Amino acid sequence: MRAAVYSTYGPPEVMGIKDVEQPSIKDQDRVLISVHSASINALDYLYRKGYFPTRLDNGLTKPKNSILGIDVAGTIEAVGKNVCKFKVGDHVFGSCFGSHSEYVSPRENFLCHMPKNITFEEAAAIPCAAQTALQALRDVAQVKQGQKVLIYGASGGVGHFALQLANYFGAEVTAVCSTSNLDWVKELGAHYVLDYTKEDFTDNRNKYDVILDAVGKRTFFSCLPSLTEKGVYITEHLFSPKYHPFQLMIGSFIGRKKAKIHLTKPNDRDLGFLSGLVEEEKLRPVIEKCFPLEHIVEAHRHIESGRTKGKIVLRVK
């Protein structure tokens, strides 16, 4: 099968298309998926670059796992003996390592049937980013109706889902993004929009119950004056240069305000919840651009630029 492969850490040019062995479903709770689409996340280019924390997981000098990708949408080709939720021919989406390839073999508890009203490309854009946003707001921040939520990086992959979900939970949402994204972010449901190129939200003296930094650009201390007495600051970027562990540790002891780091926990329950919102047209993925698998280098250049709007998707078939 074809796959986007890298054998050394470095710039986008280390990526290439190669023929590799197709995965099997030796484990009886796995399925074999023919991949139609797979999105690219920030985690993919951080692993490809060999950012130090990722090397602790993927090899200090060279990558142990040479195929990137954590989101998938496709068709089930085969099922393990113990699989009970899916059958051959089902259209599914979910979380799976190595999805930048023609076939993957994830466990069934990381998958869900695709919503009937979206494409494979749209489905592939959902799993990691939308689950990250959902768990941060629902589980970590425990957002309630009437609270004020600020999403920093609201036009990005995680941010545009967080904006819609905060709105769904009944919060008053302030979206921070660049000038070119103000209009469509407001169309997604933001009550207020701020252009970070022209103003800093920390200067407006407004207080927020939750500040979600979806792009790893703000520190807890810079956001502290803008939090309410019991406010929560959440960062989604453990590997960002802006992430400083001591800030989060100290942040837990400053009055009643809290600083949290959130790492996504993929699961079929949350995928099912998100799928339901999509079918009810209460949540929609925004895709800026689809790249063929053969254009993997160009796709990595684009997402590493940091100028993405919504999600970037690879079209494998």
mmCIF file of C-alpha atoms in Angstrom:
data_model
loop_
_atom_site.group_PDB
_atom_site.id
_atom_site.type_symbol
_atom_site.label_atom_id
_atom_site.label_comp_id
_atom_site.label_asym_id
_atom_site.label_seq_id
_atom_site.Cartn_x
_atom_site.Cartn_y
_atom_site.Cartn_z
ATOM 1 C CA MET A 1 0.000 0.000 0.000
ATOM 2 C CA ARG A 2 1.056 3.622 -0.458
ATOM 3 C CA ALA A 3 1.860 5.732 2.572
ATOM 4 C CA ALA A 4 3.418 9.088 3.418
ATOM 5 C CA VAL A 5 6.649 8.063 5.142
ATOM 6 C CA TYR A 6 9.543 9.796 6.885
ATOM 7 C CA SER A 7 12.708 8.074 8.100
ATOM 8 C CA THR A 8 14.482 11.061 9.649
ATOM 9 C CA TYR A 9 13.419 14.186 11.522
ATOM 10 C CA GLY A 10 13.495 17.469 9.655
ATOM 11 C CA PRO A 11 11.640 19.879 7.324
ATOM 12 C CA PRO A 12 8.629 18.933 5.170
ATOM 13 C CA GLU A 13 10.973 17.597 2.483
ATOM 14 C CA VAL A 14 11.820 14.533 4.614
ATOM 15 C CA MET A 15 8.316 13.242 3.755
ATOM 16 C CA GLY A 16 7.832 10.969 0.744
ATOM 17 C CA ILE A 17 5.380 8.461 -0.723
ATOM 18 C CA LYS A 18 6.469 4.824 -0.493
ATOM 19 C CA ASP A 19 5.017 1.338 -0.790
ATOM 20 C CA VAL A 20 4.845 -0.324 2.621
ATOM 21 C CA GLU A 21 3.294 -3.480 4.045
ATOM 22 C CA GLN A 22 -0.448 -3.345 4.559
ATOM 23 C CA PRO A 23 -1.530 -3.687 8.225
ATOM 24 C CA SER A 24 -3.343 -6.797 9.420
ATOM 25 C CA ILE A 25 -6.085 -7.336 12.015
ATOM 26 C CA LYS A 26 -4.403 -9.987 14.142
ATOM 27 C CA ASP A 27 -5.988 -8.458 17.250
ATOM 28 C CA GLN A 28 -9.600 -9.600 17.264
ATOM 29 C CA ASP A 29 -11.004 -6.210 18.290
ATOM 30 C CA ARG A 30 -9.549 -4.399 15.283
ATOM 31 C CA VAL A 31 -10.963 -3.507 11.872
ATOM 32 C CA LEU A 32 -9.230 -2.915 8.555
ATOM 33 C CA ILE A 33 -10.123 0.434 7.003
ATOM 34 C CA SER A 34 -9.582 1.529 3.432
ATOM 35 C CA VAL A 35 -8.657 5.157 4.074
ATOM 36 C CA HIS A 36 -10.450 7.774 2.036
ATOM 37 C CA SER A 37 -9.340 10.889 3.911
ATOM 38 C CA ALA A 38 -7.141 11.819 6.870
ATOM 39 C CA SER A 39 -6.572 15.249 8.339
ATOM 40 C CA ILE A 40 -3.230 16.804 9.310
ATOM 41 C CA ASN A 41 -2.834 18.128 12.838
ATOM 42 C CA ALA A 42 -0.173 20.215 14.542
ATOM 43 C CA LEU A 43 1.001 17.047 16.278
ATOM 44 C CA ASP A 44 1.963 15.596 12.888
ATOM 45 C CA TYR A 45 4.433 18.316 12.002
ATOM 46 C CA LEU A 46 5.833 18.416 15.549
ATOM 47 C CA TYR A 47 6.581 14.695 15.320
ATOM 48 C CA ARG A 48 8.043 15.141 11.827
ATOM 49 C CA LYS A 49 10.276 17.991 12.986
ATOM 50 C CA GLY A 50 11.445 15.951 15.946
ATOM 51 C CA TYR A 51 10.481 18.500 18.575
ATOM 52 C CA PHE A 52 12.197 17.158 21.690
ATOM 53 C CA PRO A 53 9.176 16.010 23.767
ATOM 54 C CA THR A 54 7.924 13.966 20.780
ATOM 55 C CA ARG A 55 11.299 12.194 20.518
ATOM 56 C CA LEU A 56 10.786 10.752 23.974
ATOM 57 C CA ASP A 57 7.829 8.879 22.497
ATOM 58 C CA ASN A 58 8.979 8.257 18.931
ATOM 59 C CA GLY A 59 12.759 7.780 19.135
ATOM 60 C CA LEU A 60 15.603 10.118 20.070
ATOM 61 C CA THR A 61 17.618 9.931 16.844
ATOM 62 C CA LYS A 62 15.114 8.692 14.258
ATOM 63 C CA PRO A 63 11.377 7.971 14.205
ATOM 64 C CA LYS A 64 10.240 4.521 15.341
ATOM 65 C CA ASN A 65 6.878 5.014 13.660
ATOM 66 C CA SER A 66 7.421 6.315 10.153
ATOM 67 C CA ILE A 67 3.792 7.006 9.153
ATOM 68 C CA LEU A 68 2.009 10.029 10.610
ATOM 69 C CA GLY A 69 -1.678 10.793 10.966
ATOM 70 C CA ILE A 70 -4.149 10.425 13.858
ATOM 71 C CA ASP A 71 -7.531 11.072 12.170
ATOM 72 C CA VAL A 72 -9.199 8.784 9.655
ATOM 73 C CA ALA A 73 -12.369 8.436 7.590
ATOM 74 C CA GLY A 74 -12.950 5.498 5.291
ATOM 75 C CA THR A 75 -14.660 2.190 4.546
ATOM 76 C CA ILE A 76 -14.328 -1.014 6.557
ATOM 77 C CA GLU A 77 -12.734 -3.803 4.513
ATOM 78 C CA ALA A 78 -12.504 -6.487 7.202
ATOM 79 C CA VAL A 79 -13.407 -6.973 10.869
ATOM 80 C CA GLY A 80 -11.840 -8.963 13.704
ATOM 81 C CA LYS A 81 -13.649 -11.860 15.358
ATOM 82 C CA ASN A 82 -14.665 -9.860 18.427
ATOM 83 C CA VAL A 83 -15.849 -6.725 16.586
ATOM 84 C CA CYS A 84 -19.563 -6.221 17.148
ATOM 85 C CA LYS A 85 -20.304 -2.588 16.181
ATOM 86 C CA PHE A 86 -19.196 -2.627 12.552
ATOM 87 C CA LYS A 87 -19.438 -4.705 9.418
ATOM 88 C CA VAL A 88 -17.675 -4.740 6.067
ATOM 89 C CA GLY A 89 -18.757 -1.781 3.949
ATOM 90 C CA ASP A 90 -19.544 0.583 6.847
ATOM 91 C CA HIS A 91 -18.378 4.180 6.528
ATOM 92 C CA VAL A 92 -16.539 5.134 9.702
ATOM 93 C CA PHE A 93 -14.416 7.906 11.171
ATOM 94 C CA GLY A 94 -12.241 8.163 14.229
ATOM 95 C CA SER A 95 -8.763 8.086 15.727
ATOM 96 C CA CYS A 96 -5.933 5.923 14.450
ATOM 97 C CA PHE A 97 -2.162 6.269 14.303
ATOM 98 C CA GLY A 98 -0.623 6.018 10.837
ATOM 99 C CA SER A 99 -3.661 7.240 8.913
ATOM 100 C CA HIS A 100 -1.606 8.976 6.192
ATOM 101 C CA SER A 101 -1.718 5.716 4.252
ATOM 102 C CA GLU A 102 -4.116 3.632 2.187
ATOM 103 C CA TYR A 103 -5.037 1.230 5.008
ATOM 104 C CA VAL A 104 -5.124 1.306 8.830
ATOM 105 C CA SER A 105 -6.240 -1.213 11.456
ATOM 106 C CA PRO A 106 -7.583 0.631 14.538
ATOM 107 C CA ARG A 107 -9.474 -0.830 17.478
ATOM 108 C CA GLU A 108 -13.229 -0.507 17.190
ATOM 109 C CA ASN A 109 -13.560 1.567 20.375
ATOM 110 C CA PHE A 110 -11.791 4.501 18.661
ATOM 111 C CA LEU A 111 -14.299 4.601 15.795
ATOM 112 C CA CYS A 112 -17.853 5.678 15.059
ATOM 113 C CA HIS A 113 -20.213 5.455 12.096
ATOM 114 C CA MET A 114 -19.940 8.547 9.900
ATOM 115 C CA PRO A 115 -22.715 11.130 10.050
ATOM 116 C CA LYS A 116 -24.886 10.669 6.978
ATOM 117 C CA ASN A 117 -24.879 14.344 6.008
ATOM 118 C CA ILE A 118 -21.132 14.938 5.511
ATOM 119 C CA THR A 119 -18.334 13.825 3.201
ATOM 120 C CA PHE A 120 -15.310 11.656 4.008
ATOM 121 C CA GLU A 121 -13.163 14.800 3.984
ATOM 122 C CA GLU A 122 -15.394 16.525 6.521
ATOM 123 C CA ALA A 123 -15.519 13.416 8.707
ATOM 124 C CA ALA A 124 -11.717 13.152 8.739
ATOM 125 C CA ALA A 125 -11.503 16.727 10.023
ATOM 126 C CA ILE A 126 -13.462 15.964 13.182
ATOM 127 C CA PRO A 127 -11.886 13.354 15.513
ATOM 128 C CA CYS A 128 -8.813 14.862 17.182
ATOM 129 C CA ALA A 129 -9.697 18.558 16.995
ATOM 130 C CA ALA A 130 -13.368 18.257 17.939
ATOM 131 C CA GLN A 131 -12.739 15.761 20.776
ATOM 132 C CA THR A 132 -10.002 18.048 22.091
ATOM 133 C CA ALA A 133 -12.393 20.998 22.140
ATOM 134 C CA LEU A 134 -15.248 18.966 23.624
ATOM 135 C CA GLN A 135 -13.221 17.475 26.472
ATOM 136 C CA ALA A 136 -11.554 20.786 27.313
ATOM 137 C CA LEU A 137 -14.851 22.643 27.612
ATOM 138 C CA ARG A 138 -17.137 19.946 29.003
ATOM 139 C CA ASP A 139 -14.783 17.962 31.228
ATOM 140 C CA VAL A 140 -11.937 20.294 32.198
ATOM 141 C CA ALA A 141 -13.673 23.690 32.301
ATOM 142 C CA GLN A 142 -17.174 22.281 32.941
ATOM 143 C CA VAL A 143 -18.688 25.136 30.970
ATOM 144 C CA LYS A 144 -22.171 26.159 32.072
ATOM 145 C CA GLN A 145 -24.921 28.168 30.471
ATOM 146 C CA GLY A 146 -24.383 31.896 30.778
ATOM 147 C CA GLN A 147 -20.649 31.725 31.411
ATOM 148 C CA LYS A 148 -18.231 33.846 29.400
ATOM 149 C CA VAL A 149 -15.742 31.869 27.300
ATOM 150 C CA LEU A 150 -12.873 33.276 25.261
ATOM 151 C CA ILE A 151 -11.356 31.125 22.511
ATOM 152 C CA TYR A 152 -7.874 32.254 21.481
ATOM 153 C CA GLY A 153 -7.169 30.936 17.985
ATOM 154 C CA ALA A 154 -10.852 30.524 17.182
ATOM 155 C CA SER A 155 -10.262 30.078 13.449
ATOM 156 C CA GLY A 156 -7.945 27.090 13.859
ATOM 157 C CA GLY A 157 -8.673 23.365 13.920
ATOM 158 C CA VAL A 158 -9.450 23.047 17.623
ATOM 159 C CA GLY A 159 -10.618 26.648 17.949
ATOM 160 C CA HIS A 160 -13.440 26.588 15.426
ATOM 161 C CA PHE A 161 -14.910 23.464 17.048
ATOM 162 C CA ALA A 162 -14.486 24.957 20.538
ATOM 163 C CA LEU A 163 -16.358 28.074 19.450
ATOM 164 C CA GLN A 164 -19.344 26.046 18.240
ATOM 165 C CA LEU A 165 -19.357 23.739 21.264
ATOM 166 C CA ALA A 166 -19.157 26.594 23.775
ATOM 167 C CA ASN A 167 -22.117 28.134 21.998
ATOM 168 C CA TYR A 168 -23.964 24.795 22.169
ATOM 169 C CA PHE A 169 -23.373 24.633 25.937
ATOM 170 C CA GLY A 170 -24.982 28.057 26.285
ATOM 171 C CA ALA A 171 -21.903 30.185 26.913
ATOM 172 C CA GLU A 172 -21.289 33.733 25.714
ATOM 173 C CA VAL A 173 -18.396 33.262 23.293
ATOM 174 C CA THR A 174 -15.649 35.722 22.420
ATOM 175 C CA ALA A 175 -13.541 34.560 19.471
ATOM 176 C CA VAL A 176 -10.008 35.845 18.932
ATOM 177 C CA CYS A 177 -8.528 35.457 15.439
ATOM 178 C CA SER A 178 -6.936 37.416 12.591
ATOM 179 C CA THR A 179 -8.622 40.036 10.413
ATOM 180 C CA SER A 180 -9.357 37.740 7.461
ATOM 181 C CA ASN A 181 -11.224 35.232 9.648
ATOM 182 C CA LEU A 182 -13.492 37.558 11.633
ATOM 183 C CA ASP A 183 -16.577 37.224 9.428
ATOM 184 C CA TRP A 184 -16.765 33.443 9.087
ATOM 185 C CA VAL A 185 -15.926 32.916 12.762
ATOM 186 C CA LYS A 186 -18.863 35.130 13.649
ATOM 187 C CA GLU A 187 -21.031 33.075 11.295
ATOM 188 C CA LEU A 188 -20.102 29.996 13.348
ATOM 189 C CA GLY A 189 -21.777 31.578 16.361
ATOM 190 C CA ALA A 190 -19.309 33.863 18.132
ATOM 191 C CA HIS A 191 -21.083 36.594 20.080
ATOM 192 C CA TYR A 192 -18.017 38.845 19.982
ATOM 193 C CA VAL A 193 -14.928 38.769 17.790
ATOM 194 C CA LEU A 194 -11.531 40.332 18.453
ATOM 195 C CA ASP A 195 -8.759 40.859 15.925
ATOM 196 C CA TYR A 196 -5.513 39.958 17.681
ATOM 197 C CA THR A 197 -3.510 41.896 15.083
ATOM 198 C CA LYS A 198 -5.174 45.115 16.242
ATOM 199 C CA GLU A 199 -5.952 44.614 19.928
ATOM 200 C CA ASP A 200 -5.011 42.463 22.892
ATOM 201 C CA PHE A 201 -7.994 41.046 24.746
ATOM 202 C CA THR A 202 -6.172 41.503 28.064
ATOM 203 C CA ASP A 203 -6.409 45.286 27.595
ATOM 204 C CA ASN A 204 -10.209 45.463 27.449
ATOM 205 C CA ARG A 205 -10.696 44.735 31.180
ATOM 206 C CA ASN A 206 -13.329 42.093 30.458
ATOM 207 C CA LYS A 207 -13.359 38.992 32.650
ATOM 208 C CA TYR A 208 -13.912 35.462 31.380
ATOM 209 C CA ASP A 209 -14.892 32.282 33.186
ATOM 210 C CA VAL A 210 -12.873 30.219 30.720
ATOM 211 C CA ILE A 211 -9.969 31.147 28.478
ATOM 212 C CA LEU A 212 -9.084 28.378 26.029
ATOM 213 C CA ASP A 213 -5.780 28.930 24.233
ATOM 214 C CA ALA A 214 -6.286 26.632 21.269
ATOM 215 C CA VAL A 215 -3.009 27.551 19.535
ATOM 216 C CA GLY A 216 -0.472 27.717 22.351
ATOM 217 C CA LYS A 217 0.269 31.409 21.901
ATOM 218 C CA ARG A 218 -0.654 32.820 25.314
ATOM 219 C CA THR A 219 0.732 32.074 28.754
ATOM 220 C CA PHE A 220 -1.310 31.640 31.906
ATOM 221 C CA PHE A 221 0.239 34.721 33.512
ATOM 222 C CA SER A 222 -0.676 36.923 30.536
ATOM 223 C CA CYS A 223 -4.293 35.730 30.799
ATOM 224 C CA LEU A 224 -4.530 35.884 34.596
ATOM 225 C CA PRO A 225 -5.940 39.463 34.836
ATOM 226 C CA SER A 226 -8.725 38.506 32.404
ATOM 227 C CA LEU A 227 -10.003 35.551 34.434
ATOM 228 C CA THR A 228 -12.901 35.766 36.858
ATOM 229 C CA GLU A 229 -12.355 34.831 40.504
ATOM 230 C CA LYS A 230 -12.916 31.121 39.731
ATOM 231 C CA GLY A 231 -11.763 31.363 36.135
ATOM 232 C CA VAL A 232 -10.001 28.534 34.292
ATOM 233 C CA TYR A 233 -7.195 28.879 31.759
ATOM 234 C CA ILE A 234 -6.667 25.866 29.468
ATOM 235 C CA THR A 235 -3.866 25.343 26.988
ATOM 236 C CA GLU A 236 -4.024 22.610 24.368
ATOM 237 C CA HIS A 237 -0.373 22.729 23.343
ATOM 238 C CA LEU A 238 1.850 20.680 25.609
ATOM 239 C CA PHE A 239 4.577 20.834 22.966
ATOM 240 C CA SER A 240 4.299 24.533 22.247
ATOM 241 C CA PRO A 241 7.284 26.773 23.054
ATOM 242 C CA LYS A 242 4.753 28.852 24.988
ATOM 243 C CA TYR A 243 4.053 25.967 27.327
ATOM 244 C CA HIS A 244 5.923 26.367 30.613
ATOM 245 C CA PRO A 245 5.239 23.631 33.192
ATOM 246 C CA PHE A 246 5.971 25.872 36.168
ATOM 247 C CA GLN A 247 3.237 28.281 35.070
ATOM 248 C CA LEU A 248 0.609 25.591 35.297
ATOM 249 C CA MET A 249 1.904 24.333 38.626
ATOM 250 C CA ILE A 250 2.009 27.821 40.121
ATOM 251 C CA GLY A 251 -1.285 28.660 38.451
ATOM 252 C CA SER A 252 -3.054 26.024 40.512
ATOM 253 C CA PHE A 253 -2.233 27.974 43.680
ATOM 254 C CA ILE A 254 -3.153 31.515 42.657
ATOM 255 C CA GLY A 255 -6.383 32.262 44.485
ATOM 256 C CA ARG A 256 -9.231 30.212 43.058
ATOM 257 C CA LYS A 257 -8.139 30.621 39.457
ATOM 258 C CA LYS A 258 -6.830 27.520 37.748
ATOM 259 C CA ALA A 259 -4.435 26.660 34.941
ATOM 260 C CA LYS A 260 -4.916 23.368 33.117
ATOM 261 C CA ILE A 261 -3.160 21.430 30.392
ATOM 262 C CA HIS A 262 -5.479 19.156 28.455
ATOM 263 C CA LEU A 263 -4.516 16.130 26.374
ATOM 264 C CA THR A 264 -7.180 14.455 24.254
ATOM 265 C CA LYS A 265 -8.483 11.002 25.165
ATOM 266 C CA PRO A 266 -10.010 9.510 21.982
ATOM 267 C CA ASN A 267 -13.096 7.367 22.521
ATOM 268 C CA ASP A 268 -16.195 6.230 20.658
ATOM 269 C CA ARG A 269 -18.603 7.797 23.155
ATOM 270 C CA ASP A 270 -17.428 11.337 22.399
ATOM 271 C CA LEU A 271 -17.273 10.587 18.680
ATOM 272 C CA GLY A 272 -20.896 9.482 18.849
ATOM 273 C CA PHE A 273 -21.883 12.685 20.659
ATOM 274 C CA LEU A 274 -20.102 14.817 18.049
ATOM 275 C CA SER A 275 -21.613 12.782 15.224
ATOM 276 C CA GLY A 276 -25.065 13.515 16.613
ATOM 277 C CA LEU A 277 -24.373 17.253 16.715
ATOM 278 C CA VAL A 278 -23.173 17.147 13.112
ATOM 279 C CA GLU A 279 -26.309 15.317 11.966
ATOM 280 C CA GLU A 280 -28.434 17.878 13.817
ATOM 281 C CA GLU A 281 -26.443 20.625 12.046
ATOM 282 C CA LYS A 282 -25.311 22.072 15.376
ATOM 283 C CA LEU A 283 -21.638 21.449 14.582
ATOM 284 C CA ARG A 284 -19.772 21.608 11.315
ATOM 285 C CA PRO A 285 -16.153 21.147 10.336
ATOM 286 C CA VAL A 286 -14.538 23.894 8.277
ATOM 287 C CA ILE A 287 -11.954 22.687 5.756
ATOM 288 C CA GLU A 288 -9.591 25.190 4.239
ATOM 289 C CA LYS A 289 -7.967 22.873 1.722
ATOM 290 C CA CYS A 290 -7.682 19.228 0.674
ATOM 291 C CA PHE A 291 -4.349 17.897 -0.552
ATOM 292 C CA PRO A 292 -3.824 14.632 -2.445
ATOM 293 C CA LEU A 293 -1.612 12.203 -0.518
ATOM 294 C CA GLU A 294 1.092 12.737 -3.145
ATOM 295 C CA HIS A 295 1.290 16.406 -2.110
ATOM 296 C CA ILE A 296 2.222 15.562 1.469
ATOM 297 C CA VAL A 297 5.235 17.906 1.451
ATOM 298 C CA GLU A 298 3.111 20.861 0.358
ATOM 299 C CA ALA A 299 0.484 19.985 2.973
ATOM 300 C CA HIS A 300 3.093 19.963 5.744
ATOM 301 C CA ARG A 301 4.494 23.293 4.577
ATOM 302 C CA HIS A 302 1.031 24.792 4.710
ATOM 303 C CA ILE A 303 0.033 23.611 8.176
ATOM 304 C CA GLU A 304 3.441 24.488 9.612
ATOM 305 C CA SER A 305 2.970 28.052 8.372
ATOM 306 C CA GLY A 306 0.365 28.567 11.094
ATOM 307 C CA ARG A 307 -1.955 30.370 8.681
ATOM 308 C CA THR A 308 -4.569 27.664 8.399
ATOM 309 C CA LYS A 309 -8.303 28.277 8.533
ATOM 310 C CA GLY A 310 -10.145 25.362 10.070
ATOM 311 C CA LYS A 311 -8.698 22.005 9.042
ATOM 312 C CA ILE A 312 -6.284 20.685 6.409
ATOM 313 C CA VAL A 313 -7.212 17.282 4.968
ATOM 314 C CA LEU A 314 -5.359 14.644 2.927
ATOM 315 C CA ARG A 315 -7.388 12.891 0.228
ATOM 316 C CA VAL A 316 -5.992 9.361 0.020
ATOM 317 C CA LYS A 317 -8.555 7.911 -2.413
#
